[in-house]
Coordinates of C-alpha atoms in Angstrom, one line a residue:
X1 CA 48.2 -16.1 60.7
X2 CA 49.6 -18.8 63.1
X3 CA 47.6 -17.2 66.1
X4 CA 46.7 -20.3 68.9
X5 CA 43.4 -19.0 68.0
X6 CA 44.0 -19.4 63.9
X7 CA 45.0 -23.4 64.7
X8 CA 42.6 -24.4 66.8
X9 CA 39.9 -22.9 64.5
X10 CA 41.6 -24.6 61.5
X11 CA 42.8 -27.7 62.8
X12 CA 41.3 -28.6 66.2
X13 CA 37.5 -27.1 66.5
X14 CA 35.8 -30.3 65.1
X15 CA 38.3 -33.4 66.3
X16 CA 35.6 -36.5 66.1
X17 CA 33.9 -35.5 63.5
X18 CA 37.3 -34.5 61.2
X19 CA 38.7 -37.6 62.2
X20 CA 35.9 -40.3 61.2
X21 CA 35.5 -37.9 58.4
X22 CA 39.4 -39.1 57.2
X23 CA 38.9 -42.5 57.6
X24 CA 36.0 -42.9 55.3
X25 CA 37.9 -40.8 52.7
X26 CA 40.9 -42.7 52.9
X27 CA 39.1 -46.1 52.5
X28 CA 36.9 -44.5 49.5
X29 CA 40.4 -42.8 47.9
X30 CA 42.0 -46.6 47.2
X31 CA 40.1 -48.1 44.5
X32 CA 40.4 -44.6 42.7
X33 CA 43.8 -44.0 43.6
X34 CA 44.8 -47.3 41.7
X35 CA 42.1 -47.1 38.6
X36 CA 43.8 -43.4 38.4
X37 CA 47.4 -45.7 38.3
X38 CA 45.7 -47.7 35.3
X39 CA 44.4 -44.8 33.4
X40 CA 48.0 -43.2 33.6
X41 CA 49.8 -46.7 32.6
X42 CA 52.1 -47.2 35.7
X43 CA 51.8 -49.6 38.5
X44 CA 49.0 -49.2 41.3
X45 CA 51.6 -47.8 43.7
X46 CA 52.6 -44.9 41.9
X47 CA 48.6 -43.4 42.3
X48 CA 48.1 -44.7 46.0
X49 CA 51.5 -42.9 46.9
X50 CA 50.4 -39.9 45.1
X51 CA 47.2 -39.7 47.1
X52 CA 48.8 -40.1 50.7
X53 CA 51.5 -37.6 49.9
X54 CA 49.1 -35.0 48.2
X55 CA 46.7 -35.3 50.7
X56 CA 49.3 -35.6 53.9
X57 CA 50.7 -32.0 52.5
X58 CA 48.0 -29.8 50.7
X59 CA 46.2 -30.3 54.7
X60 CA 49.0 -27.9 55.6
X61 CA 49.8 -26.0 52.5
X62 CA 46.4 -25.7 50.9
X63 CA 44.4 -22.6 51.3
X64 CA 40.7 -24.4 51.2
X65 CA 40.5 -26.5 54.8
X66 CA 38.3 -30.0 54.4
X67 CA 39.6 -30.0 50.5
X68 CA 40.8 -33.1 49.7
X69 CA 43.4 -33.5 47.1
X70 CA 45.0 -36.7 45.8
X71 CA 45.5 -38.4 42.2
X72 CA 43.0 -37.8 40.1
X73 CA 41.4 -39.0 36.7
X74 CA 41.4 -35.4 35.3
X75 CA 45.8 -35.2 35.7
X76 CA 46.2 -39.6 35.3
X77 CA 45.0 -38.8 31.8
X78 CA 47.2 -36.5 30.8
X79 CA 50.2 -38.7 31.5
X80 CA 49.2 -41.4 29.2
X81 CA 51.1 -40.4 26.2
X82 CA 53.9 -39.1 28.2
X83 CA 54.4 -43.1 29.6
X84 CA 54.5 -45.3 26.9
X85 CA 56.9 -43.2 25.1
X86 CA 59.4 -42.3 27.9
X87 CA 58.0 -44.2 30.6
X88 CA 57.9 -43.7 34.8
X89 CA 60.9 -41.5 35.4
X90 CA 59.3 -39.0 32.9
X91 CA 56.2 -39.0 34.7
X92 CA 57.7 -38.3 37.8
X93 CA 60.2 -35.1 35.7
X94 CA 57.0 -33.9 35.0
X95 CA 54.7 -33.9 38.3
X96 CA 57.3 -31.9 39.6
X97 CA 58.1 -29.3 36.9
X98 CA 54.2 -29.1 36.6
X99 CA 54.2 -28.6 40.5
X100 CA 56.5 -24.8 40.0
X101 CA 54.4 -24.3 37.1
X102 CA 51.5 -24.5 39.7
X103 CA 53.2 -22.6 41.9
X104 CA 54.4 -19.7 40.1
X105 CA 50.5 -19.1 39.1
X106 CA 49.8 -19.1 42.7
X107 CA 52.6 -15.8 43.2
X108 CA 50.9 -14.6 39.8
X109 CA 47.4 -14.3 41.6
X110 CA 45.8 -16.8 39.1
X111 CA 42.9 -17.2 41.5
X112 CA 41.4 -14.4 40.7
X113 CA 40.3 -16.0 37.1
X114 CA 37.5 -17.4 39.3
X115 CA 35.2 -14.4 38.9
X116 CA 35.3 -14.9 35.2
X117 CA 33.4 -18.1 36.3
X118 CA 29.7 -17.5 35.5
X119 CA 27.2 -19.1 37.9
X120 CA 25.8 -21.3 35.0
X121 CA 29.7 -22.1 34.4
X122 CA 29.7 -23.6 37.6
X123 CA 26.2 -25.6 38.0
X124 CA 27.4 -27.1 34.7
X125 CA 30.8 -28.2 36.4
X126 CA 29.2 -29.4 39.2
X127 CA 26.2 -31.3 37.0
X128 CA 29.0 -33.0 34.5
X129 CA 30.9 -33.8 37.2
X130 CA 28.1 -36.5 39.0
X131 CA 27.2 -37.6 35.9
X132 CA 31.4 -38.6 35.4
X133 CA 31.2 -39.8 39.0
X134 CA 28.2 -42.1 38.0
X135 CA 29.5 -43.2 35.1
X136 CA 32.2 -44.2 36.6
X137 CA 30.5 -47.0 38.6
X138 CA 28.8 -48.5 35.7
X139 CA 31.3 -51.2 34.9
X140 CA 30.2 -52.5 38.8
X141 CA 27.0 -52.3 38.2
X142 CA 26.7 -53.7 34.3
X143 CA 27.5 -57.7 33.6
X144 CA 27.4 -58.3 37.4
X145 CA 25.7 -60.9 39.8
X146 CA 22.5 -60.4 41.8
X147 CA 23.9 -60.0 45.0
X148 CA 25.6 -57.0 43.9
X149 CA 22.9 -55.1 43.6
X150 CA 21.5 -56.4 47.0
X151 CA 24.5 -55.4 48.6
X152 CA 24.6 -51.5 46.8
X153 CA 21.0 -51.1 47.7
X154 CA 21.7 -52.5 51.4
X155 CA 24.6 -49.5 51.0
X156 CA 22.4 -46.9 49.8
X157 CA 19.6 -47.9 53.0
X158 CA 22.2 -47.1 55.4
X159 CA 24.0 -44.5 53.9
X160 CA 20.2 -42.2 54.1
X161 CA 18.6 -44.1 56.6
X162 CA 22.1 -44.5 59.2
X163 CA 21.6 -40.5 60.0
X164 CA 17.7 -40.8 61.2
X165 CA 19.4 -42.8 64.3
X166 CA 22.4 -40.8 65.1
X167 CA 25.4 -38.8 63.2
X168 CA 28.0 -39.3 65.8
X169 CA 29.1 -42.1 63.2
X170 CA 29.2 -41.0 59.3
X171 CA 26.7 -42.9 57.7
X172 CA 29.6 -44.4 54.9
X173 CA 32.1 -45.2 57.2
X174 CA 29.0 -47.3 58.5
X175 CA 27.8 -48.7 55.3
X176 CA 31.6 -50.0 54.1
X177 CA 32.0 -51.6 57.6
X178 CA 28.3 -53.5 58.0
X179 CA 28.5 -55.4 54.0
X180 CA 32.0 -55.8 54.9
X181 CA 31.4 -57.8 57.7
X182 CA 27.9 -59.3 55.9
X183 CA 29.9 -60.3 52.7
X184 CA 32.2 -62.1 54.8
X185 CA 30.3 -63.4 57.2
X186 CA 27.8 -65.1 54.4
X187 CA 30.5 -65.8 52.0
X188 CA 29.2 -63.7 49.2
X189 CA 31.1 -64.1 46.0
X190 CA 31.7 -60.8 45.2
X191 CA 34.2 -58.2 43.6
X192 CA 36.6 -56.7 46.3
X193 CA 39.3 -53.9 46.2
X194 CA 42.1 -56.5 46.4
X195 CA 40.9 -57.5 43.0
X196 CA 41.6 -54.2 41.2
X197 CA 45.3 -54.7 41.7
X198 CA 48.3 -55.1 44.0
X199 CA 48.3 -52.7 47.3
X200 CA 51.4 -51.6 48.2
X201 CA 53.2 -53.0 51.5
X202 CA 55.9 -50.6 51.9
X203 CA 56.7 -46.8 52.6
X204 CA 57.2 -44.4 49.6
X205 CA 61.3 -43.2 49.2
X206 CA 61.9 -39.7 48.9
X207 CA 64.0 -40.2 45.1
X208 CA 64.9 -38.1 42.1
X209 CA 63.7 -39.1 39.0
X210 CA 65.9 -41.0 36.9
X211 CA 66.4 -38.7 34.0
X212 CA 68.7 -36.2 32.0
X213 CA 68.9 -33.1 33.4
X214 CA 68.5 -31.1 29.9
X215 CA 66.7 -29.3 27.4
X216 CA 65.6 -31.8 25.8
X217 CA 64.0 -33.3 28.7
X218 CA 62.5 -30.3 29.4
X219 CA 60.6 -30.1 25.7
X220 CA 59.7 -33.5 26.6
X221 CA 57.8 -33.2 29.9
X222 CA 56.8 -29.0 29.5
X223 CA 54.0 -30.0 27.4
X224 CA 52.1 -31.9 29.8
X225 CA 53.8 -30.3 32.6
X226 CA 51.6 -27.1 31.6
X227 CA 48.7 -28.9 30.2
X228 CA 48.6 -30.6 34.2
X229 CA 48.7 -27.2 35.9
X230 CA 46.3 -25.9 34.3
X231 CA 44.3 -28.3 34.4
X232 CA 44.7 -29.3 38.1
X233 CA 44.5 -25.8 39.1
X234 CA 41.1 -25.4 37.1
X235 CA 39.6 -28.6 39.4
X236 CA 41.1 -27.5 42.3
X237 CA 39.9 -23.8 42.5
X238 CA 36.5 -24.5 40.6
X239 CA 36.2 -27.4 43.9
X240 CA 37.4 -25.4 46.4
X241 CA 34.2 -22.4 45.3
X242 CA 32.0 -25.3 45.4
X243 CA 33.1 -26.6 48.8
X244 CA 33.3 -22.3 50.0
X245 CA 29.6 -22.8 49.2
X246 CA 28.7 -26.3 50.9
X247 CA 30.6 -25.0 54.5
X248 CA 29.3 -21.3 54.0
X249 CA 33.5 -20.4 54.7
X250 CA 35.9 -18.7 52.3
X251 CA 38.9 -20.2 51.2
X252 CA 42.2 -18.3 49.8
X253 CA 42.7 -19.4 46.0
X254 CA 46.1 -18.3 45.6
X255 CA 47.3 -20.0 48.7
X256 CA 45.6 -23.3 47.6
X257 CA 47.4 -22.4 43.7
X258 CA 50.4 -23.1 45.9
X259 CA 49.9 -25.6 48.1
X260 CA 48.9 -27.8 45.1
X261 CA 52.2 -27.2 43.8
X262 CA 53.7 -28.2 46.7
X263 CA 52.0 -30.7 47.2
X264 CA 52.7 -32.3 43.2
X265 CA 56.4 -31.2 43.7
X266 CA 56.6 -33.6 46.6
X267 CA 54.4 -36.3 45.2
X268 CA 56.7 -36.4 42.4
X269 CA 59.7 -36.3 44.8
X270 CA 57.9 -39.8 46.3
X271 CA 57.2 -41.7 43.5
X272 CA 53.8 -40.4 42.9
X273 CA 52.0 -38.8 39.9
X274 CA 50.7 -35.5 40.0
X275 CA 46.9 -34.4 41.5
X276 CA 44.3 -32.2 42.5
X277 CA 41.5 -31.1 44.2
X278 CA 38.5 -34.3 44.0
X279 CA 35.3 -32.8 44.1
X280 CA 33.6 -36.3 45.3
X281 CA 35.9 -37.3 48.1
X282 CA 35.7 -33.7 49.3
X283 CA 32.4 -34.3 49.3
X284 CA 32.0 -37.0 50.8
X285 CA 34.5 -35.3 53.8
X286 CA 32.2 -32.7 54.4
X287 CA 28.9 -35.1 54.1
X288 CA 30.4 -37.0 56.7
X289 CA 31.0 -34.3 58.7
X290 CA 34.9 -33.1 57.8
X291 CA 35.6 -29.2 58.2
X292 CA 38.7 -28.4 59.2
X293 CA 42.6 -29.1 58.0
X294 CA 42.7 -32.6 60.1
X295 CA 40.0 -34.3 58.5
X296 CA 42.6 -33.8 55.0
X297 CA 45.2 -34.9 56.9
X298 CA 43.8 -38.0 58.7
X299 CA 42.5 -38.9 54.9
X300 CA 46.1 -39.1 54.1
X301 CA 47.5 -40.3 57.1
X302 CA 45.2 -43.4 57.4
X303 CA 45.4 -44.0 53.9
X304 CA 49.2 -44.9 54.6
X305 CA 48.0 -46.8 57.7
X306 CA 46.0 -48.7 55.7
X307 CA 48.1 -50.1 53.3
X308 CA 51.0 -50.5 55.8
X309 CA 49.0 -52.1 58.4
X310 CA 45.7 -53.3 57.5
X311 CA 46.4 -54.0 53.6
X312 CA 45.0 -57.4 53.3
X313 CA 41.8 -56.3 55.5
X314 CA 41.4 -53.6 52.9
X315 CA 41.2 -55.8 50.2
X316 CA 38.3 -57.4 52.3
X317 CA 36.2 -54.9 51.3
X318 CA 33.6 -55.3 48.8
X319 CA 33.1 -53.2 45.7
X320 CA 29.5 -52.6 46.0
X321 CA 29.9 -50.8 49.6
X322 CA 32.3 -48.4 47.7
X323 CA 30.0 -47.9 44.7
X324 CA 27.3 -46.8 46.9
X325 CA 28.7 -44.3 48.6
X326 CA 30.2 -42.7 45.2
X327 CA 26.5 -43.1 44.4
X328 CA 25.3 -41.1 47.2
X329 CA 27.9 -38.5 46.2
X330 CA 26.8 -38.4 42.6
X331 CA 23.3 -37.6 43.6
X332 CA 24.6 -35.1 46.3
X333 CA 26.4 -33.2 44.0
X334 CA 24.0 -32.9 41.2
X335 CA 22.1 -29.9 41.3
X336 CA 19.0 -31.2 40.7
X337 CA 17.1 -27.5 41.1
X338 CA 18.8 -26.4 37.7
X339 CA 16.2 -28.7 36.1
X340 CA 13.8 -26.4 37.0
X341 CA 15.7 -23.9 36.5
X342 CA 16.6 -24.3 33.1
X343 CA 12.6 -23.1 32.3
X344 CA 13.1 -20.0 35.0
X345 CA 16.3 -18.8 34.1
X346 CA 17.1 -16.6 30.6
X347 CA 17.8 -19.1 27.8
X348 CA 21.3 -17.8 27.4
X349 CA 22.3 -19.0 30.9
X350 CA 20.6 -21.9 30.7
X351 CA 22.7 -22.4 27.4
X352 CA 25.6 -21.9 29.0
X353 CA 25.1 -24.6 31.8
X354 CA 24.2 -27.5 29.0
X355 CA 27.0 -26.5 26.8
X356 CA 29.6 -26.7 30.0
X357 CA 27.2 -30.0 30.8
X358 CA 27.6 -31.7 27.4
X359 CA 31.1 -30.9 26.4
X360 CA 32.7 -32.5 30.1
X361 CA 30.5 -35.1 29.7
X362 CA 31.6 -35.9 25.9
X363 CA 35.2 -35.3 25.9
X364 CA 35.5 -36.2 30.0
X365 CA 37.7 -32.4 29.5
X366 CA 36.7 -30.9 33.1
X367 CA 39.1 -27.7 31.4
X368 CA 37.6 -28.2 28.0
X369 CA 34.1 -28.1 29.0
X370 CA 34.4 -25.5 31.7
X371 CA 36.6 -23.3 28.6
X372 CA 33.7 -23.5 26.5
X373 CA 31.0 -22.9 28.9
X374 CA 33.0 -19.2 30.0
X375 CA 33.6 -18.6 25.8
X376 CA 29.6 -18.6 26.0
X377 CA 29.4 -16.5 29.1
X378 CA 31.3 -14.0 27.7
X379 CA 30.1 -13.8 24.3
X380 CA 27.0 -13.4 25.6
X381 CA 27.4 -10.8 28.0
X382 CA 29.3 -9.2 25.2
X383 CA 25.9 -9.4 23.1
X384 CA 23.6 -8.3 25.7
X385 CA 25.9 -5.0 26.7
X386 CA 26.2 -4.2 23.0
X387 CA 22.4 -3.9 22.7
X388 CA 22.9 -1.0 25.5
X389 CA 23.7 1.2 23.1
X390 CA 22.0 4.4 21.4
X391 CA 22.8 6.8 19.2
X392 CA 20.7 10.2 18.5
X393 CA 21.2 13.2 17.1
X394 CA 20.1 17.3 16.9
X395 CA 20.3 19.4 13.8
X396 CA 21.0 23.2 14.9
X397 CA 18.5 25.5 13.5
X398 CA 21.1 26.5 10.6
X399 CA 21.4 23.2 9.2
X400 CA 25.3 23.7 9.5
X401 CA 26.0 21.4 13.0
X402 CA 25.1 18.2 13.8
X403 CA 25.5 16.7 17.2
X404 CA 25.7 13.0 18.0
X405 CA 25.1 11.9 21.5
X406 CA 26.5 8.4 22.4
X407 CA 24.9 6.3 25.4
X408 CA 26.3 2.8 26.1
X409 CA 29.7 1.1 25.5
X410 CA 31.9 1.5 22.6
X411 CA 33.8 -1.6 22.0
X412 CA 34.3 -4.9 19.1
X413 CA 30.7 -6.1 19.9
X414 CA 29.3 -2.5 19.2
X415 CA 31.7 -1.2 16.5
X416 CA 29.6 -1.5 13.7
X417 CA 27.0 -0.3 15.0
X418 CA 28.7 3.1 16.4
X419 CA 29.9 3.7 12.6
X420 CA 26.3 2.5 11.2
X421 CA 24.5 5.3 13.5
X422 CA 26.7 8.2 11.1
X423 CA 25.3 10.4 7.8
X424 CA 28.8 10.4 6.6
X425 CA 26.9 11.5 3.2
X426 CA 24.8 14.7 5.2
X427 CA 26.4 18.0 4.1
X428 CA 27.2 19.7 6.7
X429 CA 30.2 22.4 8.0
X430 CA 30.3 21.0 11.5
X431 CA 29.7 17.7 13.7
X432 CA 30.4 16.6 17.3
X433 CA 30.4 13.6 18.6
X434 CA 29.4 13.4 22.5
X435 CA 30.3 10.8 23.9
X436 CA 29.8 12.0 27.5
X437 CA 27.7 9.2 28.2
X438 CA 29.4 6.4 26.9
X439 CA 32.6 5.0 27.5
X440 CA 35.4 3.5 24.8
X441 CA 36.7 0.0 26.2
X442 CA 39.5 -1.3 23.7
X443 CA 41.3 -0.8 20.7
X444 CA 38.0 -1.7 18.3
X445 CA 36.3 1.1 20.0
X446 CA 39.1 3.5 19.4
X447 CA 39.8 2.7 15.4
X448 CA 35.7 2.6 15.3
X449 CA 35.9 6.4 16.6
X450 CA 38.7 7.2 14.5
X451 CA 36.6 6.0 11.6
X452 CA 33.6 7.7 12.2
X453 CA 35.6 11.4 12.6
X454 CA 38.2 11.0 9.6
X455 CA 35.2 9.9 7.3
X456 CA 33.6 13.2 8.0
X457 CA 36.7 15.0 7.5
X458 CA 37.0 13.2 4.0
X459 CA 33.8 15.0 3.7
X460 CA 34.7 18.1 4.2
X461 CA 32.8 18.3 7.7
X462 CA 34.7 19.0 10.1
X463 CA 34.3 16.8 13.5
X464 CA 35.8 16.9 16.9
X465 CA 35.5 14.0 19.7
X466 CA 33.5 15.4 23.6
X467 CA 32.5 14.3 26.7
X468 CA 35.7 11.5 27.1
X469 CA 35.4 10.8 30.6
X470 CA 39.1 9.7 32.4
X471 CA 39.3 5.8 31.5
X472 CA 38.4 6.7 28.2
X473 CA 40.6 10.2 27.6
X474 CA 43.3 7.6 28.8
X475 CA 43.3 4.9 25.8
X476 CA 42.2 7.6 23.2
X477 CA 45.2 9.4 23.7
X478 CA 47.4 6.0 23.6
X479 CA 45.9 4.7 20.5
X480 CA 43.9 7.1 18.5
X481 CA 44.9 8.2 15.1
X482 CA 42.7 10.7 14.0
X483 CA 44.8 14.0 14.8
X484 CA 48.1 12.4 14.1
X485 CA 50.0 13.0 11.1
X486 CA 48.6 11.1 7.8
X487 CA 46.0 9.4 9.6
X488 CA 43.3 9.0 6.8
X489 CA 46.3 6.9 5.0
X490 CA 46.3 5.1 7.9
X491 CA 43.0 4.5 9.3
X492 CA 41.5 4.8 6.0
X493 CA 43.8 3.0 3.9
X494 CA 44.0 6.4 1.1

């Protein structure tokens, strides 16, 4: 695992590129990092510390390289409540508590509840997500002066046209250096970063935070301790698949489970609010050419060199560079194929992508939308596998047996429709039910085949169960009823 191979392959195999990579991150992290601050109701500082300490760790804990983690808008919301009625210290309690939580789903293998994640799950993640990213810029580019837009479309010219004369410089890093030096150089009145809020000038103190250590502080914070785990874990993994896909590479979910809560235990222990995986700076790290753990870590690192070293030359730079870069991301990450796609595809998944589309969008609920979006996935796949499923039947030549072949899959979805494929009225002496081709899934199934043989025996007729193959010999002889003592009063209620 630590081979010399295994480090240079994860940390040293793409040095310049990694490295410029970083930098652009860093500078495009700080307005968010401090409109994150806002969103949560603490002071600027509290985001921007949470971003170079998330970011500085998860390159070494994380199990996705050129990920990059940091405060985000999905966790700052969750803290809002949490603030103004308990304040900082609170906030702090419960970064770290939700850090373990975060952790103890990374022992408990929670990354494997990412093949539960439908394909149309995830183009609808990906599709809300730019459209968030977009909306986010619109208070830049709404109620603002003329040269603003100049300066974004000057931006968005060198951010696609840069690459046509060489990538040995990312094209962003580029764009946020030239109208830098152009809205100073002309003296363009224009909105900067120093004018979203106070930087901070000093290095972040390892503390504890300032509160009881009891259970009542633990009701308090466990709420949106959990409600940030889950949450941050969601983003996280669902960004990490997305960025498995953009490198071609695979990444280890349950390690990454961990490493973000590591990383949220320490942010907390620094004075910063909990994080997660940001699906547009880590695009925008592997756009500019990031691949490896160093381009997470210079992101973090620089971020600190910035605001301990070049703070008031951050502040320099203008809005409209930053905007146009989280432009180019928003159109980068938009599938734009799944337009077509939406009159190639079946309806259902199609469905499936709008629903996940519209409900992040609405409620700006990345786990909310991406909850409803696998609800529809699996009701229905639960619909379409419930239409496999056939019943027939032979009549021996004596009129006395009737045999009852079962194909398909006997569970809730297919239930009614086991029972409704039965003459429960038919005299007969004798009927079997095959199920040799069919197989019983969960505890619907079994009560629907304890049904089906104690209503015949009501009858009179009697009836015997065939053809169970291993998985399903296994739960009918947990959970059946049907040969057990006083099993019509049970099953059948008399």
């Amino acid at each position: 695992m630590f081979s010399a191979e295994t480090i240079r392959r994860n940390w040293f195999s793409n040095i310049r590129a990694d490295v410029l990579a970083g930098i652009v991150v860093a500078l495009a992290l700080i307005p968010e990092a401090i409109g994150f601050s806002i969103i949560a109701g603490v002071d600027p500082r509290v985001g921007v510390y949470a971003s170079v300490v998330i970011a500085i760790v998860i390159s070494f804990a994380g199990g996705r390289p050129a990920m990059i983690s940091a405060a985000t808008a999905a966790t700052a919301v969750l803290f809002g409540a949490l603030v103004r009625e308990h304040g900082l210290q609170y906030l702090l309690a419960a970064t770290i508590l939700a850090g373990v939580i975060q952790i103890v789903a990374g022992w408990l293998r929670v990354g494997a509840i990412m093949r539960f994640v439908s394909r149309s799950v995830m183009t609808g993640f990906v599709n809300a997500l730019a459209i968030l990213i977009f909306m986010a810029q619109l208070p830049e580019l709404i109620g603002v002066t003329w040269e603003t837009y100049v300066l974004i479309a000057a931006g968005l010219a060198i951010i696609y046209l840069f690459p046509r004369l060489t990538r040995a410089v990312p094209s962003p890093l580029v764009c946020i250096l030239a109208l830098t030096g152009l809205a100073l150089a002309l003296g363009i009145d224009i909105r900067t970063v120093a004018d979203l809020g106070e930087l901070p000038d000093v290095l972040p103190v390892l503390l504890f935070p300032d509160v009881p250590l009891n259970l009542e502080t633990l009701w308090i914070i466990l709420p949106t301790s959990i409600a940030v785990a889950a949450v941050g874990l969601l983003e996280s993994l669902l960004t990490a698949s997305i960025v498995d896909q953009m490198t071609e590479t695979d990444s280890n979910k349950n390690r990454e489970s961990i490493g973000q809560g590591i990383a949220n235990i320490a942010s907390g222990f620094f004075g910063g609010m909990a994080g997660c995986a940001m699906i547009g700076q880590s695009v925008i790290n592997v756009k500019s050419g990031g691949r490896t753990r160093l381009s997470t870590l210079t992101a973090g690192a620089f971020l600190l060199f910035l605001l301990m070293v070049l703070g008031d030359l951050v502040g320099f730079i203008p809005m409209p560079a930053l905007v146009a870069i989280m432009i180019m991301v928003s159109i980068g990450t938009f599938r734009w194929s799944s337009l077509a796609d939406l009159l190639r595809h079946p309806r259902r998944s199609s469905l499936v992508m709008l629903a996940t589309v519209t409900t992040v969008v609405g409620t700006h609920n990345l786990a909310l939308g991406v909850g409803v979006g696998v609800l529809l996935s699996g009701i229905f796949f639960a619909w379409k596998v419930a239409q496999i499923f056939r019943v027939t039947s032979t009549l021996s030549e004596d009129g006395a047996h009737r045999r009852y072949c079962i194909e398909g899959q006997i569970f809730f979805a297919s239930a009614e429709d086991f029972l409704a494929a039965f003459d429960f009225a038919e005299k007969l002496q004798r009927v079997t039910i095959d199920v040799g081709r069919a197989h019983i899934w969960d505890l619907t199934g079994v009560n629907a085949v304890d049904m089906a043989v104690l209503k015949f025996r009501k009858a009179g007729t009697e009836a015997e169960v065939v053809g169970l193959n291993d998985a399903s010999a296994t739960i009918m002889d947990k959970l059946a009823m049907h040969d057990r003592p006083n099993a019509m009063e049970k099953v059948l209620g008399h």
